[in-house]
């Protein structure tokens, strides 16, 4: 059995992996892949460098900055925590300088930024490393900060100055790779090092590339070099995600030992977490799962998988290489999907279990900007045959003869979870539906580690920010070097494939969808049609006019979709927003615009 759960409503009771994990463990075990398609590069880098993946300040602290760098970050469209735009508006009105580094002239860039720096996708680490080179050569680094709070800066310095490999990582070196003029890199480096405090806000799309953890590690190193970690108005430059570590919750359904994991060796390339940060259990990385299903034991995987159980996910649409996933689905004997809608994935289910929406069940949720606990009261009785996730698990357990699966009702669980939280009174909370955590001042991650280092070590082996990581060195993988390095991605513009396929594709998150969710709402479709964005120069060279239907293809798949000709994307890069529903025509050609084709 393989079990996977990812997006959806994300309440603490119904939508998590706990309920089915418990059931499968009581049945004898299952495989749950570790890792994420989302920000695994970010988590890996944060764990390696800070020892924890809770690295963000609350957004109100942006108003204490003097310089905000939006690196691959488009928060007006890609909403991760509410109210970010509200603080950016105030920052702009207060005259705080804002710079955007992005292949697209995004809505956030247009609205907030004083400067737009377009960059070739997948090359960000090179620019960050060249900025570090400028800072060191001009002696602008905060040496006292580096000496007190970090280890390994000397090794990094040897790399950026070219002492290690004979290649000085100067701005002209990075210009060739990134397409960003050397002088622009130099100026931004000087500005970042001399304007204090400065907030380097690193979006996660640049890390969702090959060797994406190098981008995040390089950004964190730059934040440390400029002394911007743990101070108000600064930023630790981890992935831009709220400080979810601030929440507490009473115990939910207990997960027994999973016999499958217990017998397996620890996963190879997973960074060992010392702070209790978990990003999945199990032995197979989620990126390998399609391959594991297709090859099984003969491919060196631990089992020949037969049953796939999915909820809160639309993997056919959302995992890389849709055509290969279709092959994997065909190979499986049995697929179960719990869904609310007839999605591309749901169509492949042998058994499709209709499940409730948040309107038909009660649950609890949390949010980080501002910090709050929310009670989502059930509004209507479940429609038709749909059942809540907990009810589905209860009924499966009963039919499987598992008698000790669950002894509590939805209400009893929620009460227990709330009692273990900061919320003082369950009944008042249920009635008011919202409990805000009032902080006396903006929350700044690592404030105590910086203010009182003797008593507050970073949760790394050395207790410091690890620019050089011995744990990484011990992993012995040249693609995971102990200091941040620029490593060229596969299928880069230097690859021989680039003569056949000269355009680089990015697949951004779309304002009118949450991944695939809400793409089936006609009114939202009217807002902006699914289209591939292409620069005027590239369009003219191909005889493409705005609104034309175009063929989009590579060796993995093909589609026909509308073109949006625009100067708001740099030449040689095209953008197809991710999450559009896969809809093959009679010839098997996708007409929906599913990026993972
Ligand atoms: N409306 C909406 N909001 C969402 C989501 C959604 O589906 N819809 N999904 C949520 C989830 S789960 C997540 S993980 C986050 C995702 O958050 P992100 O990954 O940060 O979002 P993206 O829109 O993919 O990319 C952000 C910006 O990075 C740019 N970019 C892409 N590649 C590169 C690169 O190589 N270098 C640089 N410098 N820039 C690059 C894009 O042009 C875009 O403007 O968003 C969350 N918020
Ligand atoms: N090319 C490309 N691919 C990407 C990305 C990208 O940037 N580019 N981004 C990646 C990222 S960051 C992420 S997080 C993933 C997201 O990947 P997924 O989480 O698989 O995507 P969603 O479309 O959010 O799928 C959620 C599904 O759960 C259903 N659902 C909602 N609520 C419930 C519920 O309560 N119960 C059940 N059973 N189902 C429910 C919805 O109808 C929907 O079909 O996609 C990844 N894929
Ligand atoms: Mo994500």
Tab-separated table of C-alpha atoms in Angstrom, residues 169-575:
chain	number	residue	atom	x	y	z
A	169	UNK	CA	32.721	34.119	-8.625
A	170	UNK	CA	32.769	37.758	-9.717
A	171	UNK	CA	29.702	39.521	-11.151
A	172	UNK	CA	30.811	38.990	-14.783
A	173	UNK	CA	31.007	35.226	-14.072
A	174	UNK	CA	27.404	35.380	-12.866
A	175	UNK	CA	26.290	37.622	-15.739
A	176	UNK	CA	27.086	34.872	-18.235
A	177	UNK	CA	25.022	32.387	-16.250
A	178	UNK	CA	22.095	34.506	-15.070
A	179	UNK	CA	21.735	37.116	-17.814
A	180	UNK	CA	21.852	39.841	-15.133
A	181	UNK	CA	24.356	42.598	-15.961
A	182	UNK	CA	27.467	42.511	-13.738
A	183	UNK	CA	26.999	46.120	-12.709
A	184	UNK	CA	23.439	45.400	-11.511
A	185	UNK	CA	24.717	42.523	-9.375
A	186	UNK	CA	27.490	44.673	-7.931
A	187	UNK	CA	25.134	47.550	-7.053
A	188	UNK	CA	22.562	45.302	-5.404
A	189	UNK	CA	25.306	43.594	-3.364
A	190	UNK	CA	26.620	46.952	-2.147
A	191	UNK	CA	23.144	48.183	-1.359
A	192	UNK	CA	22.184	45.031	0.540
A	193	UNK	CA	25.395	45.098	2.573
A	194	UNK	CA	25.211	48.778	3.477
A	195	UNK	CA	21.487	49.346	4.070
A	196	UNK	CA	20.534	48.051	7.458
A	197	UNK	CA	18.259	46.396	8.313
A	198	UNK	CA	17.426	44.744	5.003
A	199	UNK	CA	14.971	41.916	4.376
A	200	UNK	CA	15.892	39.361	1.736
A	201	UNK	CA	12.619	37.498	1.085
A	202	UNK	CA	13.223	34.348	-0.859
A	203	UNK	CA	10.249	32.849	-2.646
A	204	UNK	CA	10.230	29.137	-3.124
A	205	UNK	CA	9.896	28.802	-6.898
A	206	UNK	CA	13.647	29.370	-7.461
A	207	UNK	CA	14.227	26.510	-5.006
A	208	UNK	CA	11.750	24.282	-6.854
A	209	UNK	CA	14.432	23.634	-9.473
A	210	UNK	CA	17.331	21.215	-9.802
A	211	UNK	CA	19.766	21.805	-6.890
A	212	UNK	CA	17.283	24.336	-5.518
A	213	UNK	CA	18.690	23.902	-2.009
A	214	UNK	CA	21.844	25.751	-3.139
A	215	UNK	CA	19.778	28.868	-3.833
A	216	UNK	CA	18.289	28.768	-0.341
A	217	UNK	CA	21.659	28.007	1.319
A	218	UNK	CA	23.320	30.878	-0.589
A	219	UNK	CA	20.537	33.309	0.403
A	220	UNK	CA	20.815	32.340	4.080
A	221	UNK	CA	24.594	32.796	3.913
A	222	UNK	CA	24.148	36.267	2.446
A	223	UNK	CA	21.700	37.177	5.224
A	224	UNK	CA	24.292	36.045	7.790
A	225	UNK	CA	27.119	37.928	6.042
A	226	UNK	CA	25.101	41.138	6.325
A	227	UNK	CA	24.018	40.516	9.933
A	228	UNK	CA	20.334	40.487	9.027
A	229	UNK	CA	19.421	37.306	10.925
A	230	UNK	CA	17.457	37.646	14.162
A	231	UNK	CA	17.060	41.406	13.986
A	232	UNK	CA	13.935	43.458	13.494
A	233	UNK	CA	13.572	44.581	9.873
A	234	UNK	CA	15.925	41.842	8.706
A	235	UNK	CA	15.134	38.377	7.405
A	236	UNK	CA	16.705	34.983	7.907
A	237	UNK	CA	16.146	34.377	4.155
A	238	UNK	CA	14.639	30.938	4.575
A	239	UNK	CA	11.651	29.929	2.464
A	240	UNK	CA	8.920	32.555	2.751
A	241	UNK	CA	6.444	30.704	4.933
A	242	UNK	CA	4.880	31.767	8.222
A	243	UNK	CA	6.170	30.852	11.687
A	244	UNK	CA	3.882	27.847	12.083
A	245	UNK	CA	6.075	26.620	14.919
A	246	UNK	CA	4.251	29.089	17.167
A	247	UNK	CA	1.126	26.930	17.423
A	248	UNK	CA	0.305	24.247	19.969
A	249	UNK	CA	-2.391	21.614	19.667
A	250	UNK	CA	-3.625	18.821	21.926
A	251	UNK	CA	-3.063	15.230	20.832
A	252	UNK	CA	-4.971	13.858	17.842
A	253	UNK	CA	-5.361	10.264	16.690
A	254	UNK	CA	-2.287	8.293	17.718
A	255	UNK	CA	-0.229	6.687	14.974
A	256	UNK	CA	1.205	3.312	15.957
A	257	UNK	CA	4.623	2.172	14.796
A	258	UNK	CA	4.629	1.569	11.052
A	259	UNK	CA	6.185	-1.886	10.554
A	260	UNK	CA	7.260	-0.935	7.014
A	261	UNK	CA	9.329	2.075	8.139
A	262	UNK	CA	10.616	0.343	11.236
A	263	UNK	CA	12.342	-2.353	9.185
A	264	UNK	CA	13.843	0.054	6.654
A	265	UNK	CA	17.203	1.856	6.703
A	266	UNK	CA	17.008	5.668	7.097
A	267	UNK	CA	16.411	7.504	3.810
A	268	UNK	CA	19.595	8.525	2.050
A	269	UNK	CA	19.295	12.154	1.006
A	270	UNK	CA	16.940	13.323	3.727
A	271	UNK	CA	18.514	15.867	6.013
A	272	UNK	CA	18.459	14.623	9.622
A	273	UNK	CA	16.202	16.941	11.602
A	274	UNK	CA	17.268	17.816	15.131
A	275	UNK	CA	14.417	20.195	15.861
A	276	UNK	CA	11.555	17.767	15.403
A	277	UNK	CA	10.634	19.245	12.038
A	278	UNK	CA	9.047	16.423	10.065
A	279	UNK	CA	8.558	16.428	6.352
A	280	UNK	CA	7.186	12.998	5.820
A	281	UNK	CA	8.154	9.570	7.010
A	282	UNK	CA	9.091	6.508	5.089
A	283	UNK	CA	11.784	5.339	2.807
A	284	UNK	CA	10.984	6.590	-0.666
A	285	UNK	CA	11.242	10.198	-1.710
A	286	UNK	CA	8.004	11.363	-3.264
A	287	UNK	CA	9.803	12.306	-6.497
A	288	UNK	CA	10.791	8.636	-6.891
A	289	UNK	CA	7.366	7.220	-6.257
A	290	UNK	CA	6.234	7.046	-9.886
A	291	UNK	CA	9.423	5.163	-10.681
A	292	UNK	CA	8.936	2.904	-7.641
A	293	UNK	CA	5.407	1.984	-8.740
A	294	UNK	CA	6.570	1.308	-12.295
A	295	UNK	CA	9.676	-0.733	-11.403
A	296	UNK	CA	9.046	-2.195	-7.944
A	297	UNK	CA	11.554	-4.699	-6.578
A	298	UNK	CA	13.250	-5.168	-9.947
A	299	UNK	CA	14.190	-1.467	-9.822
A	300	UNK	CA	15.702	-1.828	-6.372
A	301	UNK	CA	12.645	-0.564	-4.502
A	302	UNK	CA	11.435	-2.357	-1.371
A	303	UNK	CA	8.129	-3.666	-2.748
A	304	UNK	CA	5.960	-4.244	-5.786
A	305	UNK	CA	3.248	-1.747	-4.999
A	306	UNK	CA	-0.347	-2.720	-5.667
A	307	UNK	CA	-2.626	-0.284	-3.903
A	308	UNK	CA	-2.523	3.519	-3.974
A	309	UNK	CA	-4.705	5.468	-1.563
A	310	UNK	CA	-5.064	9.225	-2.079
A	311	UNK	CA	-6.858	12.041	-0.399
A	312	UNK	CA	-6.550	15.820	-0.620
A	313	UNK	CA	-4.349	15.483	-3.670
A	314	UNK	CA	-4.581	15.557	-7.421
A	315	UNK	CA	-1.326	13.898	-8.315
A	316	UNK	CA	-2.005	13.151	-11.957
A	317	UNK	CA	-2.202	16.881	-12.487
A	318	UNK	CA	0.357	18.010	-9.921
A	319	UNK	CA	3.259	15.589	-9.916
A	320	UNK	CA	5.996	15.908	-12.512
A	321	UNK	CA	5.465	14.094	-15.823
A	322	UNK	CA	1.744	13.372	-16.075
A	323	UNK	CA	2.211	10.819	-18.883
A	324	UNK	CA	4.465	8.720	-16.684
A	325	UNK	CA	1.982	8.904	-13.817
A	326	UNK	CA	-0.724	7.597	-16.151
A	327	UNK	CA	1.551	4.597	-16.858
A	328	UNK	CA	2.017	4.092	-13.119
A	329	UNK	CA	-1.745	4.259	-12.548
A	330	UNK	CA	-2.246	1.632	-15.245
A	331	UNK	CA	0.257	-0.649	-13.535
A	332	UNK	CA	-1.399	-0.479	-10.115
A	333	UNK	CA	-4.044	-3.040	-9.252
A	334	UNK	CA	-6.138	-0.821	-7.074
A	335	UNK	CA	-6.545	2.942	-6.646
A	336	UNK	CA	-8.738	4.580	-4.021
A	337	UNK	CA	-9.397	8.318	-4.093
A	338	UNK	CA	-11.361	10.385	-1.613
A	339	UNK	CA	-12.547	13.496	-3.464
A	340	UNK	CA	-15.094	16.280	-3.663
A	341	UNK	CA	-14.818	16.720	-7.443
A	342	UNK	CA	-14.278	14.535	-10.512
A	343	UNK	CA	-10.634	15.510	-10.981
A	344	UNK	CA	-8.158	14.062	-13.470
A	345	UNK	CA	-6.839	11.818	-10.692
A	346	UNK	CA	-10.294	10.806	-9.472
A	347	UNK	CA	-11.105	9.492	-12.966
A	348	UNK	CA	-8.493	6.773	-12.445
A	349	UNK	CA	-9.951	5.574	-9.150
A	350	UNK	CA	-11.260	2.022	-8.877
A	351	UNK	CA	-13.150	3.199	-5.849
A	352	UNK	CA	-14.015	6.859	-5.495
A	353	UNK	CA	-15.189	7.880	-2.049
A	354	UNK	CA	-17.137	11.145	-2.091
A	355	UNK	CA	-16.041	13.254	0.852
A	356	UNK	CA	-17.412	16.330	2.577
A	357	UNK	CA	-16.271	19.896	2.049
A	358	UNK	CA	-15.419	22.189	4.953
A	359	UNK	CA	-19.026	23.338	4.908
A	360	UNK	CA	-20.234	19.854	5.872
A	361	UNK	CA	-17.970	19.079	8.850
A	362	UNK	CA	-16.292	20.923	11.702
A	363	UNK	CA	-12.563	21.374	12.056
A	364	UNK	CA	-9.887	23.701	13.362
A	365	UNK	CA	-7.382	25.655	11.361
A	366	UNK	CA	-4.462	27.979	12.045
A	367	UNK	CA	-3.022	30.959	10.209
A	368	UNK	CA	0.174	32.867	10.646
A	369	UNK	CA	-0.205	36.437	9.401
A	370	UNK	CA	-1.732	37.527	11.741
A	371	UNK	CA	-1.452	34.565	14.067
A	372	UNK	CA	-4.810	32.964	14.755
A	373	UNK	CA	-6.680	29.771	15.507
A	374	UNK	CA	-9.917	29.369	13.566
A	375	UNK	CA	-12.938	27.164	14.240
A	376	UNK	CA	-14.653	26.060	11.050
A	377	UNK	CA	-18.190	25.293	12.021
A	378	UNK	CA	-20.203	22.833	9.984
A	379	UNK	CA	-22.862	24.777	8.054
A	380	UNK	CA	-24.919	22.026	6.385
A	381	UNK	CA	-25.414	18.275	6.666
A	382	UNK	CA	-23.287	16.245	4.219
A	383	UNK	CA	-24.882	16.169	0.770
A	384	UNK	CA	-25.784	12.887	-0.941
A	385	UNK	CA	-23.455	10.026	-0.028
A	386	UNK	CA	-20.468	12.115	1.037
A	387	UNK	CA	-18.861	11.354	4.370
A	388	UNK	CA	-16.332	13.196	6.476
A	389	UNK	CA	-12.737	11.884	6.392
A	390	UNK	CA	-13.000	10.606	9.974
A	391	UNK	CA	-16.259	8.825	9.192
A	392	UNK	CA	-14.734	7.184	6.117
A	393	UNK	CA	-11.857	5.876	8.234
A	394	UNK	CA	-14.237	4.696	10.977
A	395	UNK	CA	-16.313	2.716	8.513
A	396	UNK	CA	-13.298	1.219	6.762
A	397	UNK	CA	-11.913	0.143	10.147
A	398	UNK	CA	-15.203	-1.514	11.066
A	399	UNK	CA	-15.301	-3.448	7.795
A	400	UNK	CA	-11.661	-4.496	8.196
A	401	UNK	CA	-12.431	-5.857	11.654
A	402	UNK	CA	-10.230	-3.297	13.441
A	403	UNK	CA	-12.084	-2.675	16.685
A	404	UNK	CA	-9.768	-0.224	18.466
A	405	UNK	CA	-9.431	2.341	15.668
A	406	UNK	CA	-11.238	5.317	17.183
A	407	UNK	CA	-13.198	5.930	20.374
A	408	UNK	CA	-14.002	9.635	19.945
A	409	UNK	CA	-16.463	11.707	17.960
A	410	UNK	CA	-15.467	14.703	15.838
A	411	UNK	CA	-16.551	17.038	18.640
A	412	UNK	CA	-14.580	15.125	21.290
A	413	UNK	CA	-11.411	15.227	19.208
A	414	UNK	CA	-11.716	18.926	18.511
A	415	UNK	CA	-12.294	19.649	22.193
A	416	UNK	CA	-9.181	17.656	23.151
A	417	UNK	CA	-7.043	19.369	20.511
A	418	UNK	CA	-8.194	22.830	21.540
A	419	UNK	CA	-7.599	22.056	25.216
A	420	UNK	CA	-3.918	21.478	24.410
A	421	UNK	CA	-3.629	24.791	22.550
A	422	UNK	CA	-3.396	28.457	23.573
A	423	UNK	CA	-7.144	28.888	23.196
A	424	UNK	CA	-8.589	29.363	26.695
A	425	UNK	CA	-12.176	28.184	26.269
A	426	UNK	CA	-13.450	25.673	23.721
A	427	UNK	CA	-17.110	26.678	23.774
A	428	UNK	CA	-16.392	30.407	23.436
A	429	UNK	CA	-13.940	29.641	20.623
A	430	UNK	CA	-16.474	27.488	18.815
A	431	UNK	CA	-19.015	30.295	19.002
A	432	UNK	CA	-16.673	33.146	18.003
A	433	UNK	CA	-14.790	30.980	15.482
A	434	UNK	CA	-11.584	32.974	15.790
A	435	UNK	CA	-8.890	33.339	18.425
A	436	UNK	CA	-6.090	35.772	17.636
A	437	UNK	CA	-2.695	35.598	19.280
A	438	UNK	CA	-1.703	39.150	20.141
A	439	UNK	CA	2.051	39.588	20.094
A	440	UNK	CA	3.490	42.646	21.876
A	441	UNK	CA	5.816	43.248	18.925
A	442	UNK	CA	6.461	41.650	15.526
A	443	UNK	CA	7.787	38.113	15.816
A	444	UNK	CA	11.437	37.915	14.750
A	445	UNK	CA	12.851	34.432	14.293
A	446	UNK	CA	16.202	33.781	16.047
A	447	UNK	CA	15.957	36.966	18.119
A	448	UNK	CA	17.033	35.152	21.266
A	449	UNK	CA	19.849	33.258	19.522
A	450	UNK	CA	21.279	36.628	18.442
A	451	UNK	CA	20.599	38.635	21.605
A	452	UNK	CA	21.842	36.001	24.022
A	453	UNK	CA	23.976	33.461	22.152
A	454	UNK	CA	25.519	31.986	25.295
A	455	UNK	CA	22.159	30.663	26.439
A	456	UNK	CA	20.466	30.113	23.059
A	457	UNK	CA	22.269	27.942	20.573
A	458	UNK	CA	20.995	27.311	17.065
A	459	UNK	CA	19.712	23.721	16.848
A	460	UNK	CA	22.648	22.644	14.656
A	461	UNK	CA	25.493	20.336	15.745
A	462	UNK	CA	27.805	23.332	16.309
A	463	UNK	CA	25.069	25.489	17.832
A	464	UNK	CA	25.800	28.089	15.136
A	465	UNK	CA	24.564	28.973	11.665
A	466	UNK	CA	26.367	26.420	9.527
A	467	UNK	CA	27.678	27.995	6.331
A	468	UNK	CA	29.849	24.873	6.243
A	469	UNK	CA	27.900	21.785	7.312
A	470	UNK	CA	29.757	18.713	8.526
A	471	UNK	CA	26.497	16.797	8.307
A	472	UNK	CA	26.397	17.601	4.582
A	473	UNK	CA	30.044	16.667	4.184
A	474	UNK	CA	29.266	13.322	5.853
A	475	UNK	CA	26.492	12.643	3.347
A	476	UNK	CA	29.279	12.426	0.788
A	477	UNK	CA	27.196	13.527	-2.177
A	478	UNK	CA	29.044	15.911	-4.549
A	479	UNK	CA	25.663	17.379	-5.547
A	480	UNK	CA	25.077	18.307	-1.889
A	481	UNK	CA	28.286	20.202	-1.084
A	482	UNK	CA	29.010	21.287	2.521
A	483	UNK	CA	29.084	24.979	1.514
A	484	UNK	CA	26.535	26.591	-0.831
A	485	UNK	CA	27.657	26.379	-4.444
A	486	UNK	CA	26.232	27.109	-7.852
A	487	UNK	CA	25.552	23.801	-9.625
A	488	UNK	CA	24.206	24.014	-13.153
A	489	UNK	CA	20.774	22.426	-13.551
A	490	UNK	CA	20.172	19.587	-15.968
A	491	UNK	CA	18.477	20.757	-19.180
A	492	UNK	CA	19.972	24.236	-18.738
A	493	UNK	CA	20.583	26.545	-21.693
A	494	UNK	CA	24.044	24.939	-22.035
A	495	UNK	CA	22.549	21.498	-22.591
A	496	UNK	CA	22.637	20.230	-26.189
A	497	UNK	CA	18.833	19.885	-25.927
A	498	UNK	CA	18.628	23.686	-25.839
A	499	UNK	CA	19.181	23.897	-29.597
A	500	UNK	CA	15.999	21.851	-30.058
A	501	UNK	CA	14.098	23.475	-27.183
A	502	UNK	CA	15.436	27.017	-26.684
A	503	UNK	CA	12.662	28.256	-24.386
A	504	UNK	CA	12.791	27.683	-20.622
A	505	UNK	CA	9.432	26.887	-19.001
A	506	UNK	CA	8.382	28.106	-15.590
A	507	UNK	CA	5.050	27.095	-14.077
A	508	UNK	CA	3.900	29.744	-11.637
A	509	UNK	CA	1.072	29.537	-9.139
A	510	UNK	CA	-2.017	31.268	-10.446
A	511	UNK	CA	-4.083	33.909	-8.685
A	512	UNK	CA	-7.458	32.366	-9.497
A	513	UNK	CA	-6.598	28.821	-8.396
A	514	UNK	CA	-5.059	27.027	-5.436
A	515	UNK	CA	-3.178	24.514	-7.594
A	516	UNK	CA	-6.021	22.675	-9.370
A	517	UNK	CA	-8.688	23.844	-6.959
A	518	UNK	CA	-11.276	26.336	-8.243
A	519	UNK	CA	-10.277	25.782	-11.871
A	520	UNK	CA	-13.780	24.349	-12.393
A	521	UNK	CA	-15.472	27.648	-11.495
A	522	UNK	CA	-16.609	29.437	-14.690
A	523	UNK	CA	-16.661	32.917	-13.151
A	524	UNK	CA	-13.052	32.582	-12.088
A	525	UNK	CA	-12.070	31.355	-15.550
A	526	UNK	CA	-13.401	34.633	-16.912
A	527	UNK	CA	-10.917	36.498	-14.778
A	528	UNK	CA	-7.948	35.265	-16.786
A	529	UNK	CA	-7.823	32.389	-19.264
A	530	UNK	CA	-5.173	29.684	-18.964
A	531	UNK	CA	-2.465	30.693	-21.451
A	532	UNK	CA	1.257	30.380	-21.999
A	533	UNK	CA	2.989	33.728	-21.556
A	534	UNK	CA	5.647	34.453	-24.145
A	535	UNK	CA	7.776	37.540	-24.767
A	536	UNK	CA	7.043	39.698	-27.839
A	537	UNK	CA	10.470	38.957	-29.358
A	538	UNK	CA	10.049	35.177	-29.039
A	539	UNK	CA	6.479	35.386	-30.323
A	540	UNK	CA	7.426	37.426	-33.388
A	541	UNK	CA	10.231	35.010	-34.231
A	542	UNK	CA	7.617	32.233	-34.332
A	543	UNK	CA	4.840	34.185	-36.021
A	544	UNK	CA	2.671	33.999	-32.904
A	545	UNK	CA	0.096	36.697	-32.168
A	546	UNK	CA	-1.613	37.349	-28.857
A	547	UNK	CA	-4.499	34.895	-28.389
A	548	UNK	CA	-3.297	32.375	-30.996
A	549	UNK	CA	-3.586	28.703	-30.138
A	550	UNK	CA	-0.058	27.274	-30.038
A	551	UNK	CA	1.537	23.854	-29.761
A	552	UNK	CA	3.649	23.494	-26.623
A	553	UNK	CA	5.821	20.386	-26.506
A	554	UNK	CA	9.009	18.671	-25.465
A	555	UNK	CA	10.135	15.043	-25.370
A	556	UNK	CA	7.815	14.373	-22.418
A	557	UNK	CA	4.489	15.621	-23.716
A	558	UNK	CA	2.503	18.099	-25.747
A	559	UNK	CA	-0.510	20.360	-25.571
A	560	UNK	CA	-2.396	22.989	-27.498
A	561	UNK	CA	-3.090	26.157	-25.572
A	562	UNK	CA	-3.664	29.888	-26.041
A	563	UNK	CA	-0.621	32.207	-26.162
A	564	UNK	CA	-0.423	35.423	-24.193
A	565	UNK	CA	2.129	37.674	-25.874
A	566	UNK	CA	3.582	40.079	-23.333
A	567	UNK	CA	6.635	42.099	-22.396
A	568	UNK	CA	6.050	41.166	-18.779
A	569	UNK	CA	8.227	38.072	-19.156
A	570	UNK	CA	11.894	38.085	-20.171
A	571	UNK	CA	12.865	36.719	-23.601
A	572	UNK	CA	13.643	32.968	-23.831
A	573	UNK	CA	11.409	32.178	-20.832
A	574	UNK	CA	7.746	31.119	-21.055
A	575	UNK	CA	5.279	30.715	-18.206
